[in-house]
Amino acid sequence: MDTALDGAVRVFCERGYHATSIGDLTAAMQLATGSVYKAFRDKHAVFLAAFERYATVRREQTRGAAARGANGRDRVGLVLLSYVERSQGSEGRRGCIVVGSAVELSAVDPVIRARVTAQLKTNESFIAGLIREGQADGSIPAHIAAEDTARLMICMTQGLRVVGKARLPLDGERLVGVAMKLLA
């Protein structure tokens, strides 16, 4: 099932919800049309399952990047660098299902809006937790407003995904270095 959903994620990230047909999904998921409908009921249900799969994979990648850091500050930097890396090359051109959903669907689909909001809040809370961890271990000054800074970093990370989709070059080390000045 994960392999099939990974195919759906690719198509939805590349094309968006409205430009993706059931035919596109059956090809990407390597399932017959009847199997897609039997497993998921309709395109919206496929999309919701693909969104959850994407969120799960990205959460694991982000936490894995953070885990390599020696302290809270290092962990924040590694998370930002992982966003830069995912915003480049073929993955960057493919796009982000969260950003795509926020732009294409959030205004018209309350279910998707709730999923997008929850995902962004989860990511923001994670970064805020890393900032507080850095404050506790002394790698980030105590005067930094963890929640406000995390919100700004989420704005930056989602912007990185947009820039990557637009195929603009990103100098990861330089950009992360500028972003880390927020923690000084």
mmCIF file of C-alpha atoms in Angstrom:
data_model
loop_
_atom_site.group_PDB
_atom_site.id
_atom_site.type_symbol
_atom_site.label_atom_id
_atom_site.label_comp_id
_atom_site.label_asym_id
_atom_site.label_seq_id
_atom_site.Cartn_x
_atom_site.Cartn_y
_atom_site.Cartn_z
ATOM 1 C CA MET A 1 0.000 0.000 0.000
ATOM 2 C CA ASP A 2 2.838 2.421 0.824
ATOM 3 C CA THR A 3 4.339 1.881 -2.624
ATOM 4 C CA ALA A 4 1.004 2.637 -4.279
ATOM 5 C CA LEU A 5 0.519 5.730 -2.125
ATOM 6 C CA ASP A 6 4.060 6.900 -2.915
ATOM 7 C CA GLY A 7 3.036 6.849 -6.579
ATOM 8 C CA ALA A 8 -0.075 8.881 -5.790
ATOM 9 C CA VAL A 9 2.011 11.362 -3.795
ATOM 10 C CA ARG A 10 4.325 11.878 -6.785
ATOM 11 C CA VAL A 11 1.424 12.633 -9.117
ATOM 12 C CA PHE A 12 -0.391 14.941 -6.698
ATOM 13 C CA CYS A 13 2.835 16.825 -5.925
ATOM 14 C CA GLU A 14 3.669 17.265 -9.600
ATOM 15 C CA ARG A 15 0.208 18.074 -10.940
ATOM 16 C CA GLY A 16 -1.902 19.159 -8.002
ATOM 17 C CA TYR A 17 -5.292 17.758 -7.108
ATOM 18 C CA HIS A 18 -7.452 19.140 -9.904
ATOM 19 C CA ALA A 19 -5.055 18.302 -12.733
ATOM 20 C CA THR A 20 -4.705 14.691 -11.577
ATOM 21 C CA SER A 21 -7.090 12.178 -13.091
ATOM 22 C CA ILE A 22 -8.000 8.715 -11.890
ATOM 23 C CA GLY A 23 -6.093 7.450 -14.933
ATOM 24 C CA ASP A 24 -2.984 9.286 -13.737
ATOM 25 C CA LEU A 25 -3.423 7.719 -10.314
ATOM 26 C CA THR A 26 -3.958 4.176 -11.560
ATOM 27 C CA ALA A 27 -0.800 4.436 -13.664
ATOM 28 C CA ALA A 28 1.265 5.919 -10.825
ATOM 29 C CA MET A 29 -0.104 3.509 -8.223
ATOM 30 C CA GLN A 30 0.151 0.527 -10.593
ATOM 31 C CA LEU A 31 -3.426 -0.473 -9.773
ATOM 32 C CA ALA A 32 -6.466 -1.107 -11.910
ATOM 33 C CA THR A 33 -9.181 1.559 -11.781
ATOM 34 C CA GLY A 34 -11.524 -0.813 -9.973
ATOM 35 C CA SER A 35 -8.871 -1.535 -7.360
ATOM 36 C CA VAL A 36 -8.368 2.164 -6.695
ATOM 37 C CA TYR A 37 -12.103 2.681 -6.217
ATOM 38 C CA LYS A 38 -12.404 -0.441 -4.070
ATOM 39 C CA ALA A 39 -9.533 0.608 -1.813
ATOM 40 C CA PHE A 40 -10.229 4.345 -1.655
ATOM 41 C CA ARG A 41 -13.808 5.077 -2.824
ATOM 42 C CA ASP A 42 -12.881 8.215 -4.822
ATOM 43 C CA LYS A 43 -10.072 10.576 -5.804
ATOM 44 C CA HIS A 44 -10.545 12.676 -2.663
ATOM 45 C CA ALA A 45 -9.991 9.604 -0.463
ATOM 46 C CA VAL A 46 -6.846 8.737 -2.447
ATOM 47 C CA PHE A 47 -5.658 12.281 -1.931
ATOM 48 C CA LEU A 48 -6.238 12.159 1.833
ATOM 49 C CA ALA A 49 -4.353 8.861 2.097
ATOM 50 C CA ALA A 50 -1.522 10.243 -0.064
ATOM 51 C CA PHE A 51 -1.369 13.381 2.088
ATOM 52 C CA GLU A 52 -1.044 11.280 5.238
ATOM 53 C CA ARG A 53 1.637 9.109 3.637
ATOM 54 C CA TYR A 54 3.570 12.208 2.571
ATOM 55 C CA ALA A 55 3.272 13.719 6.066
ATOM 56 C CA THR A 56 4.498 10.512 7.689
ATOM 57 C CA VAL A 57 7.522 10.166 5.391
ATOM 58 C CA ARG A 58 8.481 13.833 5.740
ATOM 59 C CA ARG A 59 8.070 13.727 9.528
ATOM 60 C CA GLU A 60 10.485 10.766 9.675
ATOM 61 C CA GLN A 61 12.974 12.555 7.418
ATOM 62 C CA THR A 62 12.799 15.757 9.450
ATOM 63 C CA ARG A 63 13.196 13.991 12.765
ATOM 64 C CA GLY A 64 16.049 11.951 11.338
ATOM 65 C CA ALA A 65 17.819 15.126 10.228
ATOM 66 C CA ALA A 66 17.340 16.713 13.656
ATOM 67 C CA ALA A 67 18.595 13.623 15.460
ATOM 68 C CA ARG A 68 22.043 14.071 13.896
ATOM 69 C CA GLY A 69 22.578 17.372 15.751
ATOM 70 C CA ALA A 70 24.657 17.666 18.888
ATOM 71 C CA ASN A 71 22.436 20.338 20.479
ATOM 72 C CA GLY A 72 19.232 22.292 19.861
ATOM 73 C CA ARG A 73 20.886 24.880 17.624
ATOM 74 C CA ASP A 74 22.536 22.206 15.472
ATOM 75 C CA ARG A 75 19.228 20.355 15.227
ATOM 76 C CA VAL A 76 17.389 23.455 13.982
ATOM 77 C CA GLY A 77 20.091 24.031 11.360
ATOM 78 C CA LEU A 78 19.931 20.427 10.181
ATOM 79 C CA VAL A 79 16.132 20.604 9.884
ATOM 80 C CA LEU A 80 16.401 23.765 7.775
ATOM 81 C CA LEU A 81 19.105 22.195 5.637
ATOM 82 C CA SER A 82 16.895 19.139 5.081
ATOM 83 C CA TYR A 83 14.162 21.442 3.750
ATOM 84 C CA VAL A 84 16.667 23.041 1.381
ATOM 85 C CA GLU A 85 17.769 19.609 0.178
ATOM 86 C CA ARG A 86 14.164 18.497 -0.419
ATOM 87 C CA SER A 87 13.523 21.737 -2.312
ATOM 88 C CA GLN A 88 16.171 21.069 -4.965
ATOM 89 C CA GLY A 89 16.616 18.708 -7.885
ATOM 90 C CA SER A 90 13.870 16.377 -9.009
ATOM 91 C CA GLU A 91 12.200 16.342 -5.587
ATOM 92 C CA GLY A 92 12.136 20.126 -5.479
ATOM 93 C CA ARG A 93 10.666 20.309 -8.996
ATOM 94 C CA ARG A 94 8.059 17.728 -8.030
ATOM 95 C CA GLY A 95 6.847 19.943 -5.211
ATOM 96 C CA CYS A 96 5.286 19.586 -1.800
ATOM 97 C CA ILE A 97 1.798 18.227 -1.257
ATOM 98 C CA VAL A 98 1.318 20.444 1.811
ATOM 99 C CA VAL A 99 2.189 23.661 -0.036
ATOM 100 C CA GLY A 100 0.204 22.559 -3.087
ATOM 101 C CA SER A 101 -2.804 21.745 -0.928
ATOM 102 C CA ALA A 102 -2.584 25.034 0.940
ATOM 103 C CA VAL A 103 -2.620 26.967 -2.319
ATOM 104 C CA GLU A 104 -5.015 24.864 -4.394
ATOM 105 C CA LEU A 105 -7.497 23.425 -1.904
ATOM 106 C CA SER A 106 -7.484 25.074 1.525
ATOM 107 C CA ALA A 107 -9.900 27.837 0.548
ATOM 108 C CA VAL A 108 -12.496 25.412 -0.816
ATOM 109 C CA ASP A 109 -12.075 22.137 1.071
ATOM 110 C CA PRO A 110 -12.401 22.265 4.875
ATOM 111 C CA VAL A 111 -11.088 18.708 5.278
ATOM 112 C CA ILE A 112 -7.885 19.521 3.408
ATOM 113 C CA ARG A 113 -7.595 22.893 5.164
ATOM 114 C CA ALA A 114 -7.680 21.067 8.512
ATOM 115 C CA ARG A 115 -4.979 18.619 7.359
ATOM 116 C CA VAL A 116 -2.743 21.402 6.048
ATOM 117 C CA THR A 117 -3.196 23.436 9.229
ATOM 118 C CA ALA A 118 -2.461 20.426 11.423
ATOM 119 C CA GLN A 119 0.673 19.573 9.443
ATOM 120 C CA LEU A 120 2.022 23.105 9.569
ATOM 121 C CA LYS A 121 1.307 23.329 13.298
ATOM 122 C CA THR A 122 3.027 19.986 13.900
ATOM 123 C CA ASN A 123 6.128 21.164 12.042
ATOM 124 C CA GLU A 124 6.087 24.517 13.807
ATOM 125 C CA SER A 125 5.758 22.863 17.227
ATOM 126 C CA PHE A 126 8.662 20.576 16.405
ATOM 127 C CA ILE A 127 10.916 23.504 15.509
ATOM 128 C CA ALA A 128 9.778 25.453 18.591
ATOM 129 C CA GLY A 129 10.684 22.411 20.687
ATOM 130 C CA LEU A 130 14.157 22.325 19.149
ATOM 131 C CA ILE A 131 14.580 26.022 19.901
ATOM 132 C CA ARG A 132 13.541 25.477 23.534
ATOM 133 C CA GLU A 133 15.921 22.511 23.661
ATOM 134 C CA GLY A 134 18.692 24.806 22.450
ATOM 135 C CA GLN A 135 17.780 27.345 25.095
ATOM 136 C CA ALA A 136 17.957 24.631 27.747
ATOM 137 C CA ASP A 137 21.361 23.394 26.543
ATOM 138 C CA GLY A 138 22.732 26.929 26.098
ATOM 139 C CA SER A 139 23.185 26.777 22.302
ATOM 140 C CA ILE A 140 20.350 29.290 21.704
ATOM 141 C CA PRO A 141 19.976 32.470 23.771
ATOM 142 C CA ALA A 142 17.097 32.583 26.257
ATOM 143 C CA HIS A 143 15.732 35.853 24.803
ATOM 144 C CA ILE A 144 14.675 34.163 21.533
ATOM 145 C CA ALA A 145 10.873 33.851 21.281
ATOM 146 C CA ALA A 146 10.628 30.141 20.436
ATOM 147 C CA GLU A 147 7.080 30.114 19.042
ATOM 148 C CA ASP A 148 7.441 33.293 16.971
ATOM 149 C CA THR A 149 10.796 32.199 15.577
ATOM 150 C CA ALA A 150 9.430 28.744 14.767
ATOM 151 C CA ARG A 151 6.497 30.365 12.908
ATOM 152 C CA LEU A 152 8.907 32.449 10.839
ATOM 153 C CA MET A 153 11.013 29.368 10.109
ATOM 154 C CA ILE A 154 7.918 27.494 8.917
ATOM 155 C CA CYS A 155 7.177 30.408 6.597
ATOM 156 C CA MET A 156 10.716 30.099 5.273
ATOM 157 C CA THR A 157 10.620 26.328 4.859
ATOM 158 C CA GLN A 158 7.373 26.440 2.924
ATOM 159 C CA GLY A 159 8.783 29.256 0.814
ATOM 160 C CA LEU A 160 11.788 27.056 0.061
ATOM 161 C CA ARG A 161 9.404 24.440 -1.311
ATOM 162 C CA VAL A 162 7.769 27.047 -3.571
ATOM 163 C CA VAL A 163 11.149 28.280 -4.806
ATOM 164 C CA GLY A 164 12.210 24.687 -5.477
ATOM 165 C CA LYS A 165 9.034 24.012 -7.475
ATOM 166 C CA ALA A 166 9.809 27.144 -9.513
ATOM 167 C CA ARG A 167 13.280 25.655 -10.139
ATOM 168 C CA LEU A 168 15.247 28.569 -8.759
ATOM 169 C CA PRO A 169 18.698 27.654 -7.414
ATOM 170 C CA LEU A 170 19.151 27.413 -3.662
ATOM 171 C CA ASP A 171 22.495 27.757 -1.900
ATOM 172 C CA GLY A 172 21.639 25.706 1.161
ATOM 173 C CA GLU A 173 24.594 26.533 3.378
ATOM 174 C CA ARG A 174 24.247 30.262 2.732
ATOM 175 C CA LEU A 175 20.472 30.320 3.213
ATOM 176 C CA VAL A 176 20.585 28.262 6.384
ATOM 177 C CA GLY A 177 23.382 30.493 7.698
ATOM 178 C CA VAL A 178 21.167 33.547 7.217
ATOM 179 C CA ALA A 179 18.186 31.797 8.833
ATOM 180 C CA MET A 180 20.278 30.752 11.821
ATOM 181 C CA LYS A 181 20.915 34.432 12.595
ATOM 182 C CA LEU A 182 17.368 34.402 13.934
ATOM 183 C CA LEU A 183 18.747 32.327 16.812
ATOM 184 C CA ALA A 184 21.484 34.796 17.809
#
